[in-house]
Coordinates of C-alpha atoms in Angstrom, one line a residue:
Chain A
M1272 CA 27.8 114.4 -219.9
M1273 CA 26.0 116.7 -218.5
T1274 CA 22.5 116.1 -218.5
L1275 CA 19.9 119.1 -218.5
A1276 CA 18.8 118.8 -214.8
E1277 CA 22.8 119.4 -214.0
L1278 CA 22.8 122.6 -216.2
P1279 CA 21.4 125.0 -213.7
L1280 CA 24.2 123.6 -211.1
R1281 CA 26.9 124.5 -213.4
I1282 CA 25.4 128.1 -213.9
L1283 CA 24.3 129.4 -210.6
P1284 CA 27.0 130.2 -207.8
P1285 CA 27.3 128.5 -204.5
A1286 CA 25.6 131.1 -202.6
V1287 CA 22.2 130.4 -204.7
L1288 CA 22.5 126.7 -204.6
A1289 CA 22.9 126.9 -201.0
A1290 CA 19.9 129.4 -200.2
R1291 CA 17.9 127.6 -197.7
R1292 CA 15.7 130.4 -196.1
P1293 CA 14.8 132.5 -199.2
H1294 CA 10.7 132.7 -197.6
R1295 CA 12.4 134.7 -194.8
M1296 CA 12.6 137.6 -197.0
L1297 CA 9.0 136.9 -198.2
E1298 CA 7.8 136.8 -194.2
R1299 CA 9.8 140.4 -193.8
Q1300 CA 7.8 141.8 -196.8
W1301 CA 4.7 140.2 -195.4
I1302 CA 5.3 142.1 -191.9
V1303 CA 6.4 145.6 -193.4
N1304 CA 2.7 144.9 -196.1
R1305 CA 0.9 143.8 -192.9
R1306 CA 0.9 147.8 -191.7
G1307 CA -1.1 149.2 -194.5
G1308 CA 1.3 148.4 -197.5
W1309 CA -1.2 146.1 -199.0
M1310 CA -2.3 149.1 -200.6
I1311 CA 0.2 148.8 -203.4
V1312 CA -2.2 145.6 -204.6
L1313 CA -5.2 147.6 -204.6
T1314 CA -3.5 150.4 -207.0
G1315 CA -2.7 147.4 -209.3
F1316 CA -6.0 146.9 -210.3
F1317 CA -6.3 150.2 -211.7
E1318 CA -3.8 149.9 -214.4
P1319 CA -5.0 146.9 -216.2
L1320 CA -8.7 148.4 -215.9
F1321 CA -7.7 151.9 -217.6
Y1322 CA -5.2 150.0 -220.3
L1323 CA -8.0 147.7 -221.0
L1324 CA -11.0 149.9 -221.2
S1325 CA -9.2 152.4 -224.0
I1326 CA -8.6 149.4 -226.0
R1327 CA -12.3 148.2 -225.8
I1328 CA -13.7 151.6 -226.2
G1329 CA -11.6 152.8 -228.7
F1330 CA -8.9 150.9 -230.8
G1331 CA -10.9 147.6 -231.1
G1332 CA -14.0 149.2 -233.5
L1333 CA -11.0 151.1 -235.2
V1334 CA -8.8 148.6 -235.7
G1335 CA -11.2 145.4 -236.4
D1336 CA -9.5 142.2 -236.7
V1337 CA -6.1 141.0 -236.9
T1338 CA -4.6 137.9 -238.1
D1339 CA -1.2 136.6 -236.2
G1340 CA 0.3 133.4 -237.4
G1341 CA -2.5 132.4 -239.6
R1342 CA -5.4 132.9 -237.0
T1343 CA -7.5 135.7 -237.5
M1344 CA -8.9 137.4 -233.8
P1345 CA -10.3 140.6 -233.1
Y1346 CA -8.2 143.5 -231.9
A1347 CA -9.1 143.3 -228.0
E1348 CA -8.0 139.8 -227.9
F1349 CA -5.0 140.2 -230.0
V1350 CA -3.6 142.8 -227.8
A1351 CA -5.1 142.3 -224.2
P1352 CA -2.7 139.1 -223.7
A1353 CA 0.5 141.3 -225.1
L1354 CA -0.5 144.1 -222.3
F1355 CA -0.8 141.3 -219.6
A1356 CA 2.6 140.3 -220.1
S1357 CA 3.9 143.8 -220.3
S1358 CA 1.9 144.7 -216.9
A1359 CA 3.9 141.4 -215.4
M1360 CA 7.0 142.8 -216.7
N1361 CA 6.4 146.5 -215.5
G1362 CA 5.3 145.5 -211.8
S1363 CA 8.7 143.4 -210.9
I1364 CA 10.7 146.4 -212.4
Y1365 CA 9.1 148.8 -210.4
E1366 CA 10.1 146.4 -207.3
A1367 CA 13.6 146.2 -208.2
T1368 CA 13.7 150.2 -207.3
N1369 CA 12.6 149.1 -203.9
I1370 CA 15.7 146.7 -203.6
F1371 CA 18.1 149.7 -204.5
F1372 CA 16.6 151.5 -201.6
K1373 CA 17.2 148.7 -199.1
L1374 CA 20.5 148.0 -200.6
K1375 CA 22.0 151.5 -200.8
Y1376 CA 20.0 153.5 -198.1
E1377 CA 18.3 151.5 -195.7
K1378 CA 21.1 148.9 -195.4
T1379 CA 18.5 146.1 -195.1
Y1380 CA 20.7 143.2 -196.0
D1381 CA 23.6 144.4 -194.0
A1382 CA 22.2 142.7 -190.9
V1383 CA 20.6 139.9 -192.6
L1384 CA 23.6 138.6 -193.9
A1385 CA 25.1 138.5 -190.2
T1386 CA 22.6 135.6 -189.7
P1387 CA 22.8 132.2 -191.1
M1388 CA 21.0 133.7 -194.1
T1389 CA 22.8 133.8 -197.5
S1390 CA 23.3 136.3 -200.5
G1391 CA 21.3 133.9 -202.1
D1392 CA 18.6 133.9 -199.7
V1393 CA 18.3 137.6 -199.9
A1394 CA 18.4 137.3 -203.8
L1395 CA 16.2 134.3 -204.5
G1396 CA 13.9 135.9 -202.1
E1397 CA 13.7 139.5 -203.2
M1398 CA 13.1 138.3 -206.7
L1399 CA 10.2 135.8 -205.2
Y1400 CA 8.3 138.6 -203.7
A1401 CA 8.8 140.4 -206.8
T1402 CA 7.4 137.6 -208.9
F1403 CA 4.4 137.4 -205.9
R1404 CA 3.5 141.2 -206.5
G1405 CA 3.5 140.8 -210.1
A1406 CA 1.3 137.4 -209.8
L1407 CA -1.2 139.5 -207.9
Y1408 CA -1.6 142.2 -210.9
S1409 CA -1.7 139.3 -213.6
V1410 CA -4.6 138.0 -211.3
A1411 CA -6.2 141.2 -211.3
F1412 CA -5.5 141.7 -215.2
L1413 CA -6.6 138.4 -216.4
I1414 CA -10.2 139.0 -214.0
T1415 CA -10.4 142.3 -215.6
M1416 CA -9.7 141.0 -219.2
W1417 CA -12.2 137.9 -218.7
A1418 CA -14.8 140.7 -217.4
L1419 CA -14.5 142.9 -220.8
G1420 CA -14.8 139.8 -222.6
M1421 CA -11.3 139.7 -224.0
T1422 CA -10.4 136.2 -223.0
A1423 CA -11.0 133.7 -225.9
S1424 CA -10.5 130.4 -224.4
I1425 CA -10.6 128.7 -221.3
W1426 CA -7.0 128.3 -221.5
A1427 CA -6.4 131.8 -220.8
I1428 CA -6.1 130.5 -217.2
A1429 CA -2.5 128.9 -218.3
M1430 CA -1.4 132.5 -219.0
L1431 CA -1.0 133.1 -215.1
P1432 CA 2.3 130.8 -214.6
V1433 CA 3.5 132.4 -217.9
A1434 CA 3.3 135.7 -216.2
M1435 CA 4.8 134.5 -213.1
L1436 CA 7.7 133.4 -215.0
V1437 CA 8.0 136.5 -216.8
S1438 CA 7.6 138.5 -213.7
F1439 CA 10.3 136.4 -211.8
A1440 CA 12.8 136.5 -215.3
F1441 CA 12.3 140.3 -215.2
S1442 CA 12.7 140.9 -211.7
A1443 CA 16.0 138.6 -211.7
V1444 CA 17.3 140.8 -214.3
A1445 CA 16.1 144.1 -213.1
I1446 CA 17.4 143.5 -209.5
A1447 CA 20.7 142.1 -211.2
G1448 CA 21.1 145.5 -213.1
T1449 CA 20.1 147.6 -209.6
T1450 CA 22.6 146.3 -207.9
Y1451 CA 25.1 148.1 -210.2
M1452 CA 23.4 151.3 -209.9
R1453 CA 25.3 153.9 -208.1
T1454 CA 22.4 156.9 -207.7
W1455 CA 19.0 157.6 -208.4
A1456 CA 20.0 159.2 -211.5
D1457 CA 21.1 155.8 -213.1
F1458 CA 17.6 154.7 -213.2
E1459 CA 16.9 157.1 -216.3
Y1460 CA 18.2 154.6 -218.4
V1461 CA 15.8 152.6 -217.4
P1462 CA 12.6 153.7 -219.6
S1463 CA 14.9 154.1 -222.5
L1464 CA 15.2 150.0 -221.9
M1465 CA 11.3 149.1 -221.0
L1466 CA 9.9 151.7 -223.4
P1467 CA 10.8 150.0 -226.7
M1468 CA 10.7 146.7 -225.3
F1469 CA 6.9 147.6 -224.3
L1470 CA 6.2 149.2 -228.2
F1471 CA 8.3 146.7 -230.1
S1472 CA 7.8 143.4 -228.6
A1473 CA 5.1 142.5 -231.4
T1474 CA 2.7 143.8 -228.5
F1475 CA 0.2 146.2 -230.7
Y1476 CA 0.9 144.8 -234.0
P1477 CA 1.8 140.9 -235.4
L1478 CA 5.4 139.6 -236.0
S1479 CA 4.8 139.8 -239.3
S1480 CA 4.3 143.3 -239.9
Y1481 CA 8.5 143.6 -238.7
G1482 CA 9.2 142.2 -242.3
D1483 CA 12.7 141.4 -242.4
W1484 CA 13.5 143.0 -238.8
Q1485 CA 11.9 140.2 -237.0
W1486 CA 14.9 139.0 -235.4
V1487 CA 15.1 142.1 -233.5
V1488 CA 11.8 141.9 -232.2
Q1489 CA 13.0 138.4 -231.4
L1490 CA 15.4 139.6 -229.3
S1491 CA 13.2 141.4 -226.7
P1492 CA 12.8 139.0 -224.3
L1493 CA 9.2 140.4 -223.8
Y1494 CA 8.1 139.4 -227.2
H1495 CA 9.1 135.2 -226.0
G1496 CA 6.4 136.2 -223.0
V1497 CA 3.7 137.7 -225.5
A1498 CA 4.2 135.2 -228.0
V1499 CA 2.9 132.4 -225.6
V1500 CA 0.3 134.0 -223.8
R1501 CA -1.1 135.3 -227.2
G1502 CA -1.6 131.8 -228.0
L1503 CA -2.8 130.5 -224.8
N1504 CA -5.6 133.1 -224.7
Q1505 CA -6.6 131.2 -227.9
G1506 CA -6.6 128.2 -226.4
E1507 CA -3.7 127.1 -228.8
W1508 CA -0.8 124.8 -227.7
A1509 CA 2.7 125.0 -229.8
W1510 CA 6.1 123.2 -229.5
S1511 CA 7.4 127.0 -230.2
Y1512 CA 6.6 127.6 -226.3
L1513 CA 9.6 125.6 -225.0
A1514 CA 11.7 127.8 -227.1
H1515 CA 10.2 130.7 -225.5
V1516 CA 10.0 129.5 -222.3
S1517 CA 13.6 128.6 -222.2
V1518 CA 14.6 132.0 -222.9
L1519 CA 12.9 133.5 -220.1
V1520 CA 14.1 130.6 -217.7
A1521 CA 17.9 131.3 -219.0
M1522 CA 16.8 134.9 -218.1
A1523 CA 15.9 134.1 -214.6
L1524 CA 19.0 131.7 -214.0
W1525 CA 21.4 134.5 -215.5
G1526 CA 19.7 137.4 -213.2
L1527 CA 19.7 135.2 -210.2
S1528 CA 23.2 134.1 -210.3
V1529 CA 24.6 137.9 -211.1
T1530 CA 22.4 139.5 -208.3
A1531 CA 23.8 136.6 -205.9
R1532 CA 27.4 137.5 -206.6
R1533 CA 26.7 141.3 -206.8
I1534 CA 25.3 141.0 -203.1
D1535 CA 28.3 139.2 -202.0
H1536 CA 30.8 141.8 -203.8
L1537 CA 28.8 145.0 -202.3
L1538 CA 28.1 143.6 -198.9
L1539 CA 30.6 140.9 -198.0
K1540 CA 34.0 143.1 -198.6
Chain B
M148 CA 33.6 122.2 -171.6
S149 CA 36.2 122.8 -174.4
T150 CA 39.5 124.2 -173.9
T151 CA 40.0 125.0 -177.8
P152 CA 39.9 129.1 -177.9
L153 CA 36.8 130.7 -179.2
I154 CA 38.7 132.8 -181.6
V155 CA 42.2 132.1 -182.9
A156 CA 43.7 134.0 -185.6
R157 CA 47.2 134.0 -186.6
G158 CA 48.7 136.4 -189.1
L159 CA 45.4 137.5 -190.4
V160 CA 45.4 140.0 -193.2
K161 CA 42.4 141.9 -194.7
R162 CA 43.6 143.9 -197.9
F163 CA 41.4 146.3 -199.6
G164 CA 43.4 146.5 -202.8
S165 CA 46.5 148.2 -202.3
F166 CA 45.5 149.1 -198.7
T167 CA 46.1 146.9 -196.1
A168 CA 43.8 147.2 -193.3
V169 CA 44.8 144.5 -191.0
D170 CA 48.4 143.5 -191.2
G171 CA 49.1 140.2 -189.7
I172 CA 47.8 140.2 -186.3
D173 CA 47.8 137.0 -184.1
V174 CA 44.7 137.0 -181.4
E175 CA 43.2 134.5 -179.3
V176 CA 40.0 134.8 -177.1
H177 CA 39.0 132.1 -174.7
R178 CA 35.3 131.5 -173.3
G179 CA 33.6 133.5 -171.0
E180 CA 36.5 136.3 -171.7
S181 CA 35.7 139.9 -172.4
F182 CA 38.2 140.8 -175.0
G183 CA 39.0 144.2 -176.5
F184 CA 40.3 145.8 -179.9
L185 CA 41.5 149.4 -178.8
G186 CA 42.6 151.4 -181.1
P187 CA 41.9 155.1 -183.0
N188 CA 39.8 155.0 -186.2
G189 CA 41.5 153.2 -189.0
A190 CA 43.3 150.8 -186.8
G191 CA 41.7 148.1 -188.3
K192 CA 39.5 147.0 -185.4
S193 CA 36.2 146.9 -187.6
S194 CA 38.0 145.1 -190.9
T195 CA 38.8 142.3 -187.8
M196 CA 35.4 142.1 -186.6
R197 CA 34.0 141.7 -189.8
M198 CA 35.8 138.9 -190.3
I199 CA 35.4 137.1 -187.4
G200 CA 31.9 137.8 -187.9
C201 CA 32.1 136.0 -191.4
V202 CA 30.7 138.6 -193.1
S203 CA 34.3 139.8 -194.7
P204 CA 36.6 137.0 -196.1
R205 CA 40.1 136.8 -195.0
T206 CA 43.1 138.3 -197.6
D207 CA 45.8 135.6 -195.8
G208 CA 46.4 133.8 -192.6
E209 CA 44.5 131.6 -190.4
L210 CA 41.0 132.3 -188.0
R211 CA 39.3 129.9 -186.7
I212 CA 36.0 130.5 -184.3
F213 CA 34.4 127.7 -182.6
D214 CA 36.9 125.6 -184.1
M215 CA 35.2 126.3 -187.5
D216 CA 36.6 128.1 -190.7
P217 CA 34.8 130.9 -191.6
A218 CA 35.5 130.8 -195.6
T219 CA 33.3 126.9 -195.7
Q220 CA 31.3 127.5 -192.4
G221 CA 30.3 130.8 -191.9
K222 CA 26.3 129.8 -191.7
Q223 CA 27.2 127.0 -189.0
I224 CA 29.5 129.9 -187.0
R225 CA 26.9 133.0 -187.7
A226 CA 24.2 130.9 -186.1
R227 CA 26.2 131.0 -182.8
I228 CA 27.5 134.5 -182.6
G229 CA 25.4 138.1 -182.1
V230 CA 26.4 141.1 -183.8
V231 CA 25.9 144.8 -182.7
P232 CA 27.4 146.5 -185.8
Q233 CA 28.7 149.8 -185.8
A234 CA 25.7 151.5 -187.6
D235 CA 22.8 149.4 -185.9
Q236 CA 21.5 148.4 -188.8
L237 CA 18.0 148.3 -187.9
D238 CA 15.2 147.4 -190.0
E239 CA 13.4 151.0 -190.9
Q240 CA 10.5 149.4 -192.2
L241 CA 9.5 147.4 -188.9
T242 CA 8.6 148.3 -185.3
V243 CA 11.2 147.4 -182.6
Q244 CA 9.4 144.4 -181.9
D245 CA 9.4 143.0 -185.4
N246 CA 12.6 143.9 -185.9
L247 CA 13.3 141.0 -182.9
M248 CA 11.2 138.9 -184.0
L249 CA 12.1 138.7 -187.6
Y250 CA 15.8 138.4 -186.8
G251 CA 15.0 135.3 -184.6
R252 CA 13.2 134.2 -187.5
Y253 CA 16.3 134.4 -189.7
F254 CA 17.5 132.2 -187.1
D255 CA 14.8 129.7 -187.8
L256 CA 13.5 129.9 -184.3
P257 CA 9.3 129.3 -184.2
R258 CA 7.2 132.1 -184.2
A259 CA 5.8 131.5 -180.6
E260 CA 9.6 131.4 -179.2
C261 CA 10.4 134.4 -181.6
R262 CA 7.7 136.1 -179.5
R263 CA 8.8 135.1 -176.0
R264 CA 12.7 135.9 -176.4
A265 CA 11.3 139.5 -178.1
A266 CA 9.7 140.3 -174.9
E267 CA 12.1 139.1 -172.8
L268 CA 14.8 141.0 -174.4
L269 CA 12.9 144.3 -174.5
E270 CA 12.3 143.6 -170.9
F271 CA 16.5 143.4 -170.5
V272 CA 17.2 146.6 -172.3
Q273 CA 14.1 148.5 -170.7
L274 CA 12.2 149.4 -173.9
T275 CA 9.3 147.5 -173.3
D276 CA 7.1 150.4 -173.0
R277 CA 8.5 151.2 -176.8
A278 CA 8.1 147.9 -178.4
T279 CA 5.3 148.7 -181.1
S280 CA 7.5 152.2 -181.9
K281 CA 8.7 152.5 -185.9
I282 CA 12.7 152.6 -185.4
E283 CA 13.0 156.3 -186.8
P284 CA 11.7 158.5 -183.9
L285 CA 14.1 156.5 -181.2
S286 CA 16.9 158.4 -179.9
G287 CA 20.7 156.9 -180.5
G288 CA 20.9 155.1 -177.4
M289 CA 17.4 153.5 -177.7
K290 CA 18.3 152.2 -181.1
R291 CA 21.8 151.0 -179.6
R292 CA 20.0 149.0 -176.9
V293 CA 17.4 147.4 -179.5
T294 CA 20.4 146.4 -181.8
I295 CA 21.7 144.4 -178.6
A296 CA 18.4 143.0 -178.0
R297 CA 18.5 142.0 -181.4
S298 CA 21.9 140.6 -181.1
L299 CA 20.9 138.6 -178.6
V300 CA 17.7 136.7 -180.2
N301 CA 19.7 133.8 -180.9
E302 CA 21.4 133.2 -177.7
P303 CA 24.8 133.8 -178.8
E304 CA 27.8 132.2 -177.2
L305 CA 29.8 135.1 -178.5
L306 CA 28.8 138.6 -179.0
L307 CA 30.4 141.1 -181.2
L308 CA 30.1 144.5 -180.4
D309 CA 31.5 147.2 -182.8
E310 CA 32.4 150.5 -181.0
P311 CA 28.9 149.8 -179.0
T312 CA 28.8 153.2 -177.1
T313 CA 30.4 155.7 -180.0
G314 CA 28.2 158.6 -180.4
L315 CA 25.7 158.4 -177.3
D316 CA 26.1 160.8 -174.1
P317 CA 27.4 159.8 -170.9
Q318 CA 24.0 158.4 -169.3
A319 CA 23.5 156.0 -172.1
R320 CA 26.9 154.8 -172.3
H321 CA 26.5 154.1 -168.5
V322 CA 22.9 152.2 -168.9
L323 CA 24.8 150.5 -172.0
W324 CA 27.6 149.2 -170.1
D325 CA 25.5 148.1 -167.2
R326 CA 23.5 145.5 -169.6
L327 CA 26.9 144.5 -171.0
Y328 CA 28.2 143.8 -167.8
R329 CA 25.2 141.5 -166.9
L330 CA 26.0 139.8 -170.3
K331 CA 29.3 139.2 -169.0
Q332 CA 28.3 137.8 -165.7
R333 CA 26.1 135.5 -167.4
G334 CA 29.0 134.2 -169.2
V335 CA 28.3 135.3 -172.7
T336 CA 31.8 136.1 -174.3
L337 CA 32.2 139.8 -175.1
V338 CA 34.4 141.1 -178.0
L339 CA 34.4 144.4 -178.6
T340 CA 36.1 147.2 -180.4
T341 CA 36.4 150.7 -178.7
H342 CA 38.4 153.7 -179.0
Y343 CA 37.6 154.8 -175.6
M344 CA 39.6 154.2 -172.9
D345 CA 37.3 154.3 -170.0
E346 CA 35.1 151.5 -171.9
A347 CA 38.1 149.0 -172.5
E348 CA 38.9 149.8 -168.6
Q349 CA 35.4 149.0 -167.6
L350 CA 34.4 146.2 -169.7
C351 CA 37.7 144.0 -171.2
D352 CA 39.5 141.7 -169.0
R353 CA 41.8 141.6 -171.7
L354 CA 42.9 143.6 -174.7
V355 CA 45.2 144.3 -177.5
V356 CA 46.2 147.9 -178.8
M357 CA 46.2 148.3 -182.4
D358 CA 47.7 150.6 -184.6
G359 CA 47.7 150.8 -188.4
G360 CA 46.7 147.4 -188.8
R361 CA 49.0 145.9 -186.4
I362 CA 48.8 144.6 -182.5
V363 CA 51.3 146.9 -180.9
A364 CA 50.2 145.5 -177.1
E365 CA 48.3 143.0 -175.6
G366 CA 47.3 142.4 -171.7
S367 CA 44.7 143.2 -169.2
P368 CA 44.3 146.9 -168.8
R369 CA 45.8 147.1 -165.5
S370 CA 49.0 145.2 -166.8
L371 CA 49.2 147.4 -170.1
I372 CA 48.9 150.2 -167.7
E373 CA 52.0 148.9 -165.5
Q374 CA 54.1 147.7 -168.4
H375 CA 53.7 151.0 -170.4
S376 CA 52.7 153.9 -168.1
T377 CA 53.4 154.9 -164.4
R378 CA 51.2 154.8 -161.4
E379 CA 49.9 158.3 -161.6
V380 CA 50.2 161.3 -164.1
L381 CA 50.5 164.9 -163.7
E382 CA 49.1 166.9 -166.4
L383 CA 50.3 170.8 -166.6
R384 CA 48.6 173.3 -168.7
Y385 CA 50.5 176.6 -169.6
P386 CA 49.2 179.5 -171.8
A387 CA 47.9 178.4 -175.1
G388 CA 50.6 177.9 -177.5
T389 CA 53.4 178.2 -174.7
N390 CA 53.4 174.5 -173.7
E391 CA 56.7 173.9 -176.1
E392 CA 58.7 176.4 -174.8
R393 CA 57.8 175.3 -171.0
A394 CA 58.4 171.8 -171.2
P395 CA 62.3 172.3 -170.6
D396 CA 61.8 174.1 -167.2
V397 CA 60.1 170.7 -166.3
A398 CA 62.3 168.5 -167.8
G399 CA 63.5 165.6 -165.4
I400 CA 60.9 165.5 -163.2
G401 CA 59.0 162.2 -162.7
D402 CA 60.1 159.2 -165.2
R403 CA 59.5 160.6 -168.2
S404 CA 57.3 163.3 -170.0
E405 CA 55.2 163.9 -173.0
V406 CA 54.6 167.4 -174.7
L407 CA 51.0 167.7 -176.4
P408 CA 49.7 170.8 -178.0
D409 CA 47.5 171.5 -175.5
R410 CA 49.4 170.3 -172.3
V411 CA 52.3 168.6 -170.8
L412 CA 52.2 165.4 -169.1
I413 CA 54.5 163.9 -166.5
Y414 CA 54.8 160.5 -165.6
A415 CA 55.4 159.7 -162.0
H416 CA 54.9 157.0 -159.6
D417 CA 54.0 160.0 -157.0
G418 CA 52.0 163.1 -158.9
E419 CA 51.8 165.3 -156.2
A420 CA 55.6 164.9 -155.4
A421 CA 56.1 165.9 -158.8
L422 CA 53.9 168.6 -158.7
A423 CA 55.8 169.9 -155.5
E424 CA 58.7 169.9 -157.7
V425 CA 57.5 171.4 -160.5
H426 CA 56.3 174.6 -157.9
A427 CA 60.1 174.6 -156.3
R428 CA 61.4 175.0 -159.5
G429 CA 59.3 178.0 -159.9
S430 CA 57.2 176.9 -162.8
R431 CA 53.4 178.2 -162.8
P432 CA 51.4 176.2 -165.2
E433 CA 47.8 177.8 -165.3
S434 CA 46.5 174.4 -164.1
A435 CA 48.0 171.1 -162.8
L436 CA 46.1 168.0 -162.4
V437 CA 47.3 164.8 -161.1
R438 CA 45.1 161.4 -162.1
R439 CA 45.9 157.6 -162.4
S440 CA 47.6 156.6 -165.3
S441 CA 44.7 155.1 -168.3
L442 CA 45.0 153.0 -171.6
E443 CA 45.1 156.5 -173.1
D444 CA 48.5 157.1 -171.5
V445 CA 49.6 153.4 -173.2
F446 CA 48.5 154.3 -176.0
L447 CA 50.5 157.4 -176.4
R448 CA 53.6 156.0 -175.0
L449 CA 53.1 152.8 -177.8
T450 CA 52.2 155.1 -180.6
G451 CA 53.3 158.5 -180.1
R452 CA 49.7 160.0 -181.0
S453 CA 46.6 160.3 -178.9
L454 CA 43.7 158.0 -179.6
V455 CA 40.9 160.1 -180.4
D456 CA 41.9 162.8 -183.0

């Protein structure tokens, strides 16, 4: 009988399980960013600021209160956590395009794999960096939310680890997808996946508004992130979080395992 | 010191789909040796090197490095080798110095040790003044030297060099050969691929000649020349396009002859004597040159084709 703890061992390829040095990829990125690269972090502050301001100024007054899952809240408090989760998703997907560049043009990983580093180290390391970058944005976002009075509870702080999981899960899947990209033109498909996910993950109106089509919304991985952070912002704890988090964890494991295999396939021919 | 060879390959095969890049080769490389794979593009040299470097799984046959199996102990093997890949693969986002230091970190060396070795290696490849330069503005020869410095950061017992001087100008090549020669003197085992004769003759104690994924000859440069060629070669050039029709004029002179599109080669122990006989027969080539036999001649003899196309 397999226990739950053994499950990742069954799913993940040996390359990931043998990963001992993923932090070296973070170290690499640290050296790269040391020379001015940290500007990208600063630019990360603007996105939430503009988003949240637009809601504060306009939508809030226009829409009034929203009822979601039996709880009524001001629209700003309803929508801000969803934007927070979306921003975690966006950040990690942007980072994935950098991976394409390093994989295809700069050939950064070829030389790395000639050392004791493995494809699992590279895959996990790059995902951790994407997550780290996403986390910095999330902190900025949360501070902005708080400053604009859009946090409803002290538990809003718990939204951060969830954002990190969202970042990791999306970066894992996005990087996995990136390994299948042949040219930059293939990236044209990315917005056609991201935009509907952004708009229809119960981001701007409650799940109940979708009527019979709620199951479609629940297929969106972003929805599961939104559901948890929205609840946490209200200081609410629910068993359903476990299910939502499981979806994100499954995504992360799947993306990680595909990426390690693909790096093996592409670079270790 | 162990007497087990550093590298042992038996019936080593590499296939990409239906294409066979390496077709069952047997190789042994011993500690302290300088070993070469000589052959034209597509002979299977790089595929062999990648298998030895544990970045390409073998399709068939046996391969052991440091008496370990690359399929299961790749990490341990890679920890003890240095690799100079054909396309430098330097990290373009980093400076010269950071390239070396970070590479040391991939081998788990402490930061201070990485810094010390980076400085020492930049000195060794004469690039100390470029330490803080980015990679992009460096010349081809400089990039190559950075790559060599990088490959030495883990103080490897075995250094793999895939076409170390391809694309470099003559001066840069000589600088590089000098550095590799010093490494050899320090006892580092060198394994290199090349399609340059002079490089193989300069650097290799022993080499194999590869063609179409197979080994066609093996030995020291000297013994290969003795075995498959003559001491000297007389090169005759007739007016363009007439080499073929003039060849019968000089038939039978020397041990044998080879007619190429641009010249006729006469293999003889005494090149001057052969030239005297050409003149005695009344044949007047546009130019004539007597030179020592080289590995190029060995390759031509073994495969019927010249090496660099």
